[in-house]
Tab-separated table of C-alpha atoms and ligand atoms in Angstrom:
chain	number	residue	atom	x	y	z
A	1	MET	CA	122.280	56.232	80.752
A	2	SER	CA	120.205	57.547	83.708
A	3	LYS	CA	116.724	58.936	82.709
A	4	THR	CA	116.429	62.615	82.799
A	5	LEU	CA	114.697	64.111	86.089
A	6	GLN	CA	111.575	65.626	85.445
A	7	ALA	CA	108.761	67.423	87.450
A	8	ILE	CA	105.391	65.794	87.533
A	9	ARG	CA	103.165	66.477	84.714
A	10	GLY	CA	100.965	69.422	85.530
A	11	MET	CA	103.069	70.299	88.677
A	12	ASN	CA	105.123	73.440	87.435
A	13	ASP	CA	108.232	74.996	88.635
A	14	ILE	CA	107.817	78.712	89.041
A	15	LEU	CA	111.191	80.037	87.637
A	16	PRO	CA	113.031	83.415	88.639
A	17	ALA	CA	111.633	85.235	85.689
A	18	GLN	CA	108.295	84.609	86.849
A	19	THR	CA	108.555	84.840	90.530
A	20	PRO	CA	108.406	88.788	90.297
A	21	ALA	CA	104.666	88.523	88.760
A	22	TRP	CA	103.935	86.287	91.465
A	23	ARG	CA	105.267	88.610	94.384
A	24	TYR	CA	103.478	91.427	92.677
A	25	LEU	CA	100.008	89.758	92.693
A	26	GLU	CA	100.565	88.161	96.008
A	27	SER	CA	101.697	91.611	98.022
A	28	THR	CA	98.871	93.518	96.084
A	29	PHE	CA	96.498	91.360	97.437
A	30	ALA	CA	97.882	91.215	101.013
A	31	THR	CA	97.979	94.694	101.298
A	32	LEU	CA	94.413	95.138	99.878
A	33	LEU	CA	93.152	92.506	102.365
A	34	ASP	CA	94.879	94.564	105.295
A	35	GLY	CA	93.267	97.440	104.517
A	36	TYR	CA	89.924	95.854	104.774
A	37	GLY	CA	90.742	94.176	108.059
A	38	TYR	CA	91.388	90.411	107.157
A	39	SER	CA	94.183	88.288	108.918
A	40	GLU	CA	96.093	85.725	107.253
A	41	ILE	CA	95.996	82.070	108.226
A	42	ARG	CA	98.712	79.373	107.309
A	43	LEU	CA	97.420	75.882	106.870
A	44	PRO	CA	98.783	72.392	106.458
A	45	ILE	CA	98.942	71.145	102.790
A	46	VAL	CA	97.945	67.561	104.023
A	47	GLU	CA	94.823	66.713	105.757
A	48	TYR	CA	92.948	63.583	106.827
A	49	THR	CA	91.243	62.380	103.693
A	50	GLU	CA	87.775	62.338	105.609
A	51	LEU	CA	87.967	66.000	105.768
A	52	PHE	CA	87.571	66.613	102.308
A	53	ALA	CA	85.257	63.556	101.705
A	54	ARG	CA	82.838	65.162	104.354
A	55	GLY	CA	83.664	68.781	103.639
A	56	ILE	CA	83.469	69.027	99.770
A	57	GLY	CA	81.148	65.839	99.269
A	58	GLU	CA	81.115	62.491	97.636
A	59	GLY	CA	79.855	62.794	94.185
A	60	THR	CA	81.815	65.922	93.559
A	61	ASP	CA	84.509	65.812	90.705
A	62	VAL	CA	87.059	66.779	93.423
A	63	VAL	CA	86.614	64.022	95.485
A	64	ASP	CA	85.581	61.289	93.014
A	65	LYS	CA	88.312	62.007	90.432
A	66	GLU	CA	90.632	64.631	91.496
A	67	MET	CA	92.466	64.029	94.890
A	68	TYR	CA	95.824	62.945	95.515
A	69	THR	CA	95.121	60.478	98.548
A	70	PHE	CA	97.734	58.053	99.921
A	71	LEU	CA	98.238	55.961	103.159
A	72	ASP	CA	101.162	57.269	105.374
A	73	ARG	CA	103.625	54.864	107.023
A	74	ASN	CA	100.904	54.557	109.786
A	75	GLU	CA	98.209	53.482	107.237
A	76	GLU	CA	96.056	56.687	107.558
A	77	SER	CA	94.542	57.900	104.971
A	78	LEU	CA	95.815	61.635	103.806
A	79	THR	CA	94.957	63.955	100.916
A	80	LEU	CA	97.004	66.648	99.448
A	81	ARG	CA	94.451	69.586	99.808
A	82	PRO	CA	92.445	70.155	96.720
A	83	GLU	CA	91.151	73.465	97.960
A	84	GLY	CA	91.353	75.646	101.239
A	85	THR	CA	88.028	75.957	102.564
A	86	ALA	CA	87.616	72.584	104.190
A	87	GLY	CA	91.093	73.012	105.915
A	88	CYS	CA	90.171	76.632	107.073
A	89	VAL	CA	86.783	75.313	108.745
A	90	ARG	CA	88.736	72.730	110.392
A	91	ALA	CA	91.207	74.932	111.820
A	92	VAL	CA	88.633	77.560	113.089
A	93	LEU	CA	86.918	74.803	114.782
A	94	GLU	CA	89.901	73.181	116.129
A	95	HIS	CA	91.016	76.334	117.680
A	96	GLY	CA	87.521	77.856	118.651
A	97	LEU	CA	87.985	80.540	116.587
A	98	ASN	CA	84.113	80.651	115.960
A	99	GLY	CA	83.335	80.705	119.336
A	100	ALA	CA	80.711	82.977	120.710
A	101	GLY	CA	79.607	84.188	117.533
A	102	GLN	CA	83.063	85.632	117.124
A	103	VAL	CA	83.539	87.189	113.494
A	104	GLN	CA	86.720	86.022	111.689
A	105	LYS	CA	87.869	87.421	108.434
A	106	LEU	CA	90.753	85.215	107.150
A	107	TRP	CA	92.703	84.892	104.049
A	108	TYR	CA	95.349	82.161	102.943
A	109	THR	CA	97.391	81.418	100.032
A	110	GLY	CA	99.122	78.395	98.763
A	111	PRO	CA	99.341	75.292	96.496
A	112	MET	CA	96.453	72.994	95.838
A	113	PHE	CA	96.473	69.703	94.510
A	114	ARG	CA	93.983	68.052	91.856
A	115	TYR	CA	94.347	65.451	89.579
A	116	GLU	CA	92.917	66.985	86.232
A	117	LYS	CA	93.916	66.956	82.920
A	118	PRO	CA	96.851	69.514	82.635
A	119	GLN	CA	96.384	72.364	80.268
A	120	LYS	CA	96.549	75.934	79.796
A	121	GLY	CA	95.340	77.524	83.172
A	122	ARG	CA	94.583	74.029	84.443
A	123	TYR	CA	97.387	72.393	86.436
A	124	ARG	CA	97.815	69.374	89.077
A	125	GLN	CA	99.469	71.674	91.411
A	126	PHE	CA	98.087	75.175	91.436
A	127	HIS	CA	97.718	78.145	93.595
A	128	GLN	CA	95.250	79.872	95.420
A	129	ILE	CA	94.554	83.090	97.293
A	130	GLY	CA	91.584	82.422	99.242
A	131	VAL	CA	89.295	84.364	101.956
A	132	GLU	CA	86.774	82.995	104.594
A	133	VAL	CA	84.519	85.039	106.777
A	134	PHE	CA	82.795	83.375	109.575
A	135	ASN	CA	79.726	84.476	111.783
A	136	LEU	CA	78.243	87.060	109.446
A	137	ASN	CA	74.877	86.103	107.790
A	138	GLY	CA	73.716	89.278	106.076
A	139	PRO	CA	74.375	90.181	102.423
A	140	ASP	CA	76.501	93.006	103.475
A	141	ILE	CA	79.616	90.444	103.867
A	142	ASP	CA	78.736	88.809	100.614
A	143	ALA	CA	78.771	92.276	99.022
A	144	GLU	CA	82.168	93.533	100.861
A	145	LEU	CA	83.846	90.282	99.498
A	146	ILE	CA	82.714	91.066	95.981
A	147	ALA	CA	83.665	94.737	96.261
A	148	LEU	CA	87.392	93.848	97.624
A	149	THR	CA	87.800	91.482	94.637
A	150	ALA	CA	86.535	94.333	92.278
A	151	ARG	CA	88.884	96.521	93.945
A	152	LEU	CA	91.788	93.979	93.163
A	153	TRP	CA	90.792	94.019	89.511
A	154	GLN	CA	90.898	97.789	89.485
A	155	GLN	CA	94.294	97.897	91.114
A	156	LEU	CA	95.655	95.259	88.769
A	157	GLY	CA	94.236	97.022	85.758
A	158	LEU	CA	91.790	94.038	84.954
A	159	ARG	CA	88.744	95.906	85.464
A	160	ASP	CA	87.558	95.694	81.964
A	161	ALA	CA	88.962	91.843	81.482
A	162	VAL	CA	86.685	90.381	83.906
A	163	THR	CA	82.912	90.179	84.536
A	164	LEU	CA	81.061	88.815	87.544
A	165	GLN	CA	78.502	86.203	87.306
A	166	LEU	CA	75.963	85.918	90.265
A	167	ASN	CA	73.350	83.510	91.544
A	168	SER	CA	71.467	82.198	94.714
A	169	LEU	CA	71.293	78.542	95.491
A	170	GLY	CA	68.829	79.135	98.291
A	171	SER	CA	68.401	77.027	101.347
A	172	SER	CA	69.130	73.382	101.258
A	173	GLU	CA	65.384	72.627	101.527
A	174	ALA	CA	64.555	74.816	98.579
A	175	ARG	CA	67.689	73.088	96.745
A	176	GLY	CA	66.300	69.717	97.633
A	177	ARG	CA	62.917	70.633	96.084
A	178	TYR	CA	64.435	72.048	93.097
A	179	ARG	CA	66.767	68.869	92.765
A	180	GLU	CA	63.670	66.640	92.751
A	181	ALA	CA	62.139	68.817	89.893
A	182	LEU	CA	65.228	68.580	87.968
A	183	VAL	CA	65.734	64.943	88.378
A	184	ASP	CA	62.283	64.418	87.354
A	185	TYR	CA	62.570	66.536	84.131
A	186	LEU	CA	65.836	64.909	83.420
A	187	GLN	CA	65.034	61.160	84.017
A	188	ALA	CA	62.130	61.415	81.348
A	189	ARG	CA	65.216	62.485	79.075
A	190	PHE	CA	67.739	60.249	80.254
A	191	GLU	CA	68.817	58.816	76.979
A	192	GLN	CA	69.406	62.257	75.646
A	193	LEU	CA	71.859	63.183	78.409
A	194	ASP	CA	75.817	62.980	77.876
A	195	GLU	CA	77.499	60.234	79.757
A	196	ASP	CA	78.740	62.307	82.690
A	197	SER	CA	75.382	63.971	83.225
A	198	GLN	CA	73.869	60.532	83.297
A	199	ARG	CA	76.421	59.569	86.035
A	200	ARG	CA	75.459	62.881	87.711
A	201	LEU	CA	71.906	62.565	87.781
A	202	ASP	CA	72.144	59.975	90.704
A	203	THR	CA	75.186	61.669	92.461
A	204	ASN	CA	75.193	65.431	91.988
A	205	PRO	CA	72.255	66.424	89.577
A	206	LEU	CA	72.761	70.137	90.040
A	207	ARG	CA	76.116	69.797	88.573
A	208	ILE	CA	74.423	68.893	85.307
A	209	LEU	CA	73.418	72.670	85.107
A	210	ASP	CA	77.154	73.264	84.567
A	211	SER	CA	77.589	70.638	81.741
A	212	LYS	CA	79.722	71.779	78.582
A	213	ASN	CA	77.817	68.958	76.410
A	214	ALA	CA	75.769	70.985	73.851
A	215	GLN	CA	73.107	68.644	73.629
A	216	THR	CA	72.833	68.503	77.321
A	217	GLN	CA	72.604	72.240	77.454
A	218	ALA	CA	69.868	72.318	74.788
A	219	LEU	CA	67.912	70.130	76.985
A	220	LEU	CA	68.299	72.315	79.978
A	221	VAL	CA	66.658	75.220	78.074
A	222	ASP	CA	63.121	74.132	79.321
A	223	ALA	CA	64.245	72.707	82.498
A	224	PRO	CA	62.790	73.811	85.883
A	225	MET	CA	64.843	77.006	86.985
A	226	LEU	CA	66.374	77.068	90.180
A	227	ALA	CA	65.282	80.645	90.899
A	228	ASP	CA	61.626	79.456	90.873
A	229	TYR	CA	62.450	77.499	94.164
A	230	LEU	CA	64.134	80.062	96.244
A	231	ASP	CA	62.948	80.273	99.655
A	232	LYS	CA	61.833	83.622	100.869
A	233	GLU	CA	64.759	84.332	103.236
A	234	SER	CA	67.226	83.448	100.476
A	235	GLN	CA	65.302	85.538	97.927
A	236	ALA	CA	65.506	88.450	100.330
A	237	HIS	CA	69.107	87.880	101.084
A	238	PHE	CA	70.022	87.805	97.278
A	239	ASP	CA	67.965	91.089	96.817
A	240	GLY	CA	69.996	92.608	99.483
A	241	LEU	CA	73.197	91.738	97.944
A	242	ARG	CA	72.205	92.868	94.646
A	243	ALA	CA	70.959	96.386	96.054
A	244	ARG	CA	74.520	96.619	97.613
A	245	LEU	CA	76.270	95.894	94.472
A	246	ASP	CA	73.964	98.335	92.634
A	247	ALA	CA	74.844	100.946	95.185
A	248	LEU	CA	78.542	100.327	94.502
A	249	GLY	CA	78.191	100.382	90.830
A	250	ILE	CA	79.248	96.946	90.555
A	251	ALA	CA	77.922	95.373	87.261
A	252	TYR	CA	76.908	91.680	87.436
A	253	GLN	CA	75.147	88.923	85.521
A	254	ILE	CA	72.701	86.610	86.890
A	255	ASN	CA	73.580	83.176	85.736
A	256	PRO	CA	70.882	80.877	86.595
A	257	LYS	CA	73.337	77.791	85.883
A	258	LEU	CA	76.049	79.041	87.966
A	259	VAL	CA	75.940	76.024	90.827
A	260	ARG	CA	79.796	75.526	91.812
A	261	GLY	CA	81.945	72.021	91.809
A	262	LEU	CA	81.672	71.922	95.579
A	263	ASP	CA	78.683	70.750	97.594
A	264	TYR	CA	78.698	72.941	100.606
A	265	TYR	CA	77.351	76.333	98.724
A	266	GLY	CA	74.046	77.595	99.466
A	267	ARG	CA	72.529	80.719	98.720
A	268	THR	CA	75.102	83.359	97.151
A	269	VAL	CA	77.302	81.835	94.494
A	270	PHE	CA	79.428	83.972	92.127
A	271	GLU	CA	82.259	83.795	89.748
A	272	TRP	CA	84.658	86.422	88.041
A	273	VAL	CA	85.139	85.000	84.403
A	274	THR	CA	87.219	86.359	81.672
A	275	ASP	CA	86.964	85.413	77.982
A	276	LYS	CA	90.693	86.199	77.543
A	277	LEU	CA	91.978	82.793	78.639
A	278	GLY	CA	90.011	80.330	76.526
A	279	ALA	CA	88.285	77.440	78.305
A	280	GLN	CA	89.905	78.417	81.752
A	281	GLY	CA	87.868	81.660	82.153
A	282	THR	CA	86.982	81.350	85.859
A	283	VAL	CA	89.545	83.682	87.948
A	284	CYS	CA	87.751	83.607	91.229
A	285	ALA	CA	84.853	81.759	92.453
A	286	GLY	CA	83.135	81.654	95.972
A	287	GLY	CA	80.002	81.775	97.696
A	288	ARG	CA	78.079	81.100	100.980
A	289	TYR	CA	78.469	77.849	102.993
A	290	ASP	CA	76.376	78.575	106.137
A	291	GLY	CA	76.106	74.531	106.573
A	292	LEU	CA	79.702	73.572	106.435
A	293	VAL	CA	80.794	74.292	110.054
A	294	SER	CA	77.817	72.324	111.656
A	295	GLN	CA	78.477	69.749	109.138
A	296	PHE	CA	81.968	69.112	110.769
A	297	GLY	CA	80.600	69.057	114.020
A	298	GLY	CA	80.555	72.818	115.115
A	299	LYS	CA	78.005	75.356	116.229
A	300	PRO	CA	75.940	76.440	113.320
A	301	THR	CA	78.181	79.337	111.962
A	302	PRO	CA	77.344	81.385	108.816
A	303	ALA	CA	80.266	81.737	106.535
A	304	VAL	CA	81.244	82.995	103.008
A	305	GLY	CA	84.246	83.025	101.000
A	306	PHE	CA	86.135	82.862	97.588
A	307	ALA	CA	89.302	81.578	96.016
A	308	MET	CA	91.222	82.772	93.222
A	309	GLY	CA	93.389	80.857	90.980
A	310	ILE	CA	97.113	82.617	90.855
A	311	GLU	CA	98.248	81.096	87.718
A	312	ARG	CA	95.266	82.092	85.722
A	313	LEU	CA	95.743	85.722	87.150
A	314	VAL	CA	99.317	85.762	86.048
A	315	LEU	CA	98.425	84.349	82.798
A	316	LEU	CA	95.996	87.183	82.323
A	317	LEU	CA	98.261	89.691	83.450
A	318	GLU	CA	100.733	88.395	81.088
A	319	THR	CA	98.345	88.168	78.139
A	320	LEU	CA	97.423	91.886	78.498
A	321	GLU	CA	100.739	92.777	79.432
A	322	LEU	CA	99.695	94.626	82.498
A	323	LEU	CA	102.952	93.307	84.429
A	324	PRO	CA	104.590	96.520	85.805
A	325	PRO	CA	108.422	96.490	85.306
A	326	GLN	CA	110.142	94.672	88.158
A	327	PRO	CA	113.352	96.361	89.492
A	328	GLN	CA	114.343	93.027	91.018
A	329	GLY	CA	117.514	91.446	89.835
A	330	GLN	CA	118.996	94.829	89.390
A	331	ALA	CA	121.692	96.191	91.530
A	332	ASP	CA	122.296	99.829	92.524
A	333	LEU	CA	126.106	99.463	93.174
A	334	TYR	CA	128.412	96.863	91.811
A	335	PHE	CA	131.608	96.269	93.904
A	336	CYS	CA	134.535	95.292	91.536
A	337	THR	CA	137.706	94.188	93.537
A	338	PHE	CA	141.392	93.336	92.525
A	339	GLY	CA	143.824	91.227	94.437
A	340	GLU	CA	142.946	89.237	97.799
A	341	PRO	CA	143.494	92.138	100.355
A	342	ALA	CA	141.335	94.337	98.399
A	343	GLU	CA	138.743	91.552	98.161
A	344	LEU	CA	138.707	91.099	101.875
A	345	ALA	CA	138.575	94.956	102.710
A	346	ALA	CA	135.631	95.053	100.082
A	347	LEU	CA	133.786	92.264	101.695
A	348	ARG	CA	133.889	94.210	105.335
A	349	LEU	CA	133.024	97.439	103.560
A	350	SER	CA	129.926	96.031	101.569
A	351	GLU	CA	128.573	94.668	105.085
A	352	THR	CA	129.155	98.272	106.741
A	353	LEU	CA	127.330	99.699	103.749
A	354	ARG	CA	124.428	97.216	103.660
A	355	GLU	CA	124.018	98.139	107.349
A	356	ALA	CA	124.120	101.978	106.754
A	357	LEU	CA	122.115	101.800	103.675
A	358	PRO	CA	119.596	99.401	104.130
A	359	GLY	CA	117.524	98.770	101.001
A	360	THR	CA	120.476	99.671	98.729
A	361	ARG	CA	121.090	96.711	96.347
A	362	LEU	CA	124.819	96.297	96.473
A	363	TRP	CA	126.205	93.255	94.747
A	364	LEU	CA	129.917	92.309	95.552
A	365	ASN	CA	131.675	90.641	92.808
A	366	ASN	CA	132.348	86.947	93.304
A	367	GLY	CA	134.911	84.855	91.595
A	368	ALA	CA	137.593	87.625	90.924
A	369	GLY	CA	138.114	88.186	87.362
A	370	SER	CA	140.015	90.833	85.105
A	371	PHE	CA	139.003	94.587	85.104
A	372	LYS	CA	137.087	93.937	81.554
A	373	SER	CA	135.071	90.790	82.822
A	374	GLN	CA	134.168	92.679	86.101
A	375	PHE	CA	132.996	95.690	84.608
A	376	LYS	CA	131.180	93.674	82.079
A	377	LYS	CA	129.298	91.975	85.084
A	378	ALA	CA	128.937	95.313	86.721
A	379	ASP	CA	127.313	96.849	83.360
A	380	LYS	CA	124.907	93.697	83.122
A	381	SER	CA	123.680	94.306	86.837
A	382	GLY	CA	121.910	97.214	85.931
A	383	ALA	CA	123.825	99.131	88.766
A	384	ARG	CA	124.114	103.066	88.511
A	385	PHE	CA	127.800	102.897	89.875
A	386	ALA	CA	130.657	100.623	89.910
A	387	LEU	CA	132.684	100.748	93.203
A	388	VAL	CA	136.377	99.808	92.548
A	389	LEU	CA	138.808	98.718	95.082
A	390	GLY	CA	142.345	97.606	94.042
A	391	GLU	CA	145.754	97.834	95.437
A	392	ASP	CA	146.028	101.511	94.723
A	393	GLU	CA	142.804	102.389	96.311
A	394	LEU	CA	143.437	100.138	98.978
A	395	ALA	CA	146.696	102.129	100.009
A	396	ARG	CA	145.409	105.402	99.588
A	397	GLY	CA	142.465	104.634	101.907
A	398	VAL	CA	139.814	105.370	99.026
A	399	VAL	CA	137.325	103.872	96.709
A	400	ALA	CA	136.823	104.405	93.271
A	401	CYS	CA	133.277	105.233	91.986
A	402	LYS	CA	132.472	104.852	88.398
A	403	PRO	CA	129.320	106.028	86.892
A	404	LEU	CA	127.881	103.273	84.600
A	405	ARG	CA	124.510	105.069	83.022
A	406	GLY	CA	124.841	108.405	81.577
A	407	GLN	CA	127.131	111.062	82.096
A	408	GLY	CA	129.427	112.134	84.964
A	409	GLU	CA	133.006	111.620	85.986
A	410	GLN	CA	134.712	108.941	87.950
A	411	GLN	CA	135.070	109.882	91.654
A	412	THR	CA	137.418	109.121	94.520
A	413	LEU	CA	135.462	108.344	97.641
A	414	ALA	CA	137.206	108.513	101.026
A	415	LEU	CA	136.507	105.621	103.381
A	416	ASP	CA	135.473	107.716	106.075
A	417	ASP	CA	131.681	108.350	105.636
A	418	LEU	CA	131.739	106.234	102.443
A	419	ALA	CA	128.022	105.477	103.157
A	420	GLY	CA	127.041	109.030	103.114
A	421	GLN	CA	128.850	109.981	99.899
A	422	LEU	CA	127.149	106.841	98.028
A	423	ALA	CA	123.723	107.757	99.360
A	424	ALA	CA	123.931	111.319	98.374
A	425	LEU	CA	125.207	110.045	94.753
A	426	LEU	CA	122.294	107.561	94.691
A	427	ASN	CA	119.766	110.153	95.446
A	428	GLU	CA	120.941	112.480	92.846
A	429	ILE	CA	118.429	111.742	89.848
B	1	ATP	P1	86.892	74.880	87.071
B	1	ATP	O1	85.529	75.228	86.634
B	1	ATP	O2	87.903	75.827	86.341
B	1	ATP	O3	87.525	73.871	87.132
B	1	ATP	P2	86.429	74.917	90.003
B	1	ATP	O4	85.223	75.248	90.030
B	1	ATP	O5	86.973	73.557	90.012
B	1	ATP	O6	87.149	75.649	88.502
B	1	ATP	P3	87.342	76.263	92.524
B	1	ATP	O7	87.342	75.028	93.257
B	1	ATP	O8	86.102	77.150	92.610
B	1	ATP	O9	87.337	75.932	90.843
B	1	ATP	O10	88.911	77.098	92.631
B	1	ATP	C1	88.820	78.457	92.695
B	1	ATP	C2	89.813	78.923	91.583
B	1	ATP	O11	90.816	78.439	91.650
B	1	ATP	C3	89.079	78.596	90.079
B	1	ATP	O12	88.343	79.566	89.714
B	1	ATP	C4	90.536	78.721	89.214
B	1	ATP	O13	90.627	80.041	89.051
B	1	ATP	C5	91.284	78.024	90.309
B	1	ATP	N1	91.519	76.734	89.833
B	1	ATP	C6	90.737	75.641	90.028
B	1	ATP	N2	91.383	74.478	89.507
B	1	ATP	C7	92.490	74.779	89.031
B	1	ATP	C8	93.434	74.072	88.378
B	1	ATP	N3	93.362	72.887	88.334
B	1	ATP	N4	94.490	74.695	87.725
B	1	ATP	C9	94.612	76.409	87.976
B	1	ATP	N5	93.822	77.062	88.511
B	1	ATP	C10	92.652	76.138	89.054
B	2	MG	MG1	87.538	71.985	88.615
C-alpha cells in the first residue's frame, strides 16, 4: 500500500473555512496602509543564502538553526526567506528606490520559512505582513508605525488584548560598550548560565537578555543595563518617540531586556504582545535598522519597520471570537434547471445576469438532478431566491422565481428585463 501523502510538519494548509479570516485581516491591513500612504512591494520567496547570512547575522538563531537552505541545480546556495526585511532592502538597493534620499514607505505580505519546533502559534511555514520605511531618521516615523499598528488593533477589536513593549538599543558603538560590560559580568558567572546562553556569550551575548531560563533571568537582575549605556542621540530619539506616543495616548511599557532576535536592529525596538496565546505571545515586532542598507553596500539609509505574524493574529481573533460573520460561500440567487434545453438557456441567461448585475452571487446548479435535490442545494446555498427554468417556463419565455427565506409568493418573471426585475427583488429587504 502506498504511504498517505502528507504536508510537511509545520507547514499548514489554510482551508476554505479559514481563508475568510485571512482575507479579512489582509484586506483590513491593506486598506489601512493605503490610508497612511504606504505602497505594496512583492518579493521573491527564495534569495541567495548570503543575503540572510549577511543581513540577519551569523550567530542569530534564525541563521544558525532555522533556515531552509539548499543548493539549486547550478550549485548555488539558496534559502527560503525566513523574514522579509533583508529581501526588501535588497530590492530597494537593486532598483535604486532609496536614491537621492527618496523616502519609501513599503509593505509586503507572504510566507516565511523557519525550521522551528512546530507548536501552537509557531510553524515552519508562517505568514507575515511587514512594513519597511527608508530614508526617514526621526522618531516621528517610528511613532507613525506604532500608531498605525495601534489603529489596526482598534479596527480588529484587539485594542485591549495587546500591549506595547518598547526599548532603545542605542547606536552600535553604545551597544558595543554595553556588550563588553555584559560579557564581563556574565563571564564571571559562566557556570550558572544555561547551555544556550553559554553558547551565546560568544556569538550573540545581547540575546541572553531574552533567555527564557529562570536561573539565567535571575542572574540578569543585577547585570549592567543597556539603558545606562545609551548614547545621547539615541536617548534624544527615544525621548522623541515617547513624547509622540504620549501625545497619541498610546500606552507602552519600557522593557529594558527587549533586544529582538535579528542582528540588524539599533535604537527603537518594539513588540506588541498578548497574554491570550500562551508562550507564542508576540504578534508584531519591529524596530529601527539604520545600518543595514550600508551593510549591504548601499548609501547610508535610515530605515525602520515591523512584521506581524498572520497565524497568531488569526488565532487571537478566533480565540476572542472577533471574526465578523463572513458572507462568502453564500449565494444570492440559485438557478435550478430541468432538461437539457433549459440548462443551456440558463447557462446563457446566467452569464447575461452576471454582466448586468455585477457583484450578485449567482450559483447555477451543476450536475442536473431532481426537483427535490436541486431545491435542497438551493436552500443550502443561502440564496434568497431560487430561479427555476424547466420545459414549461422555457416554452412560455419566463423564469419562475421562488423566495427561499421567509414569506413571499413565487413570481413569474419575463425574460426581457429579467435583470431589472431581479435587481428590484434583491434590493427589497
Ligand atoms: P519569536 O520570539 O516568537 O520566535 P521572532 O522574534 O523570531 O519571534 P520576528 O522575526 O520578529 O519573530 O517575526 C515577527 C513576527 O512573526 C513575530 O512576532 C510572530 O508574530 C511571527 N512569527 C515569527 N516566527 C514565527 C513562526 N515560526 N510561526 C508563526 N509566526 C511567527
Ligand atoms: Mg523566533
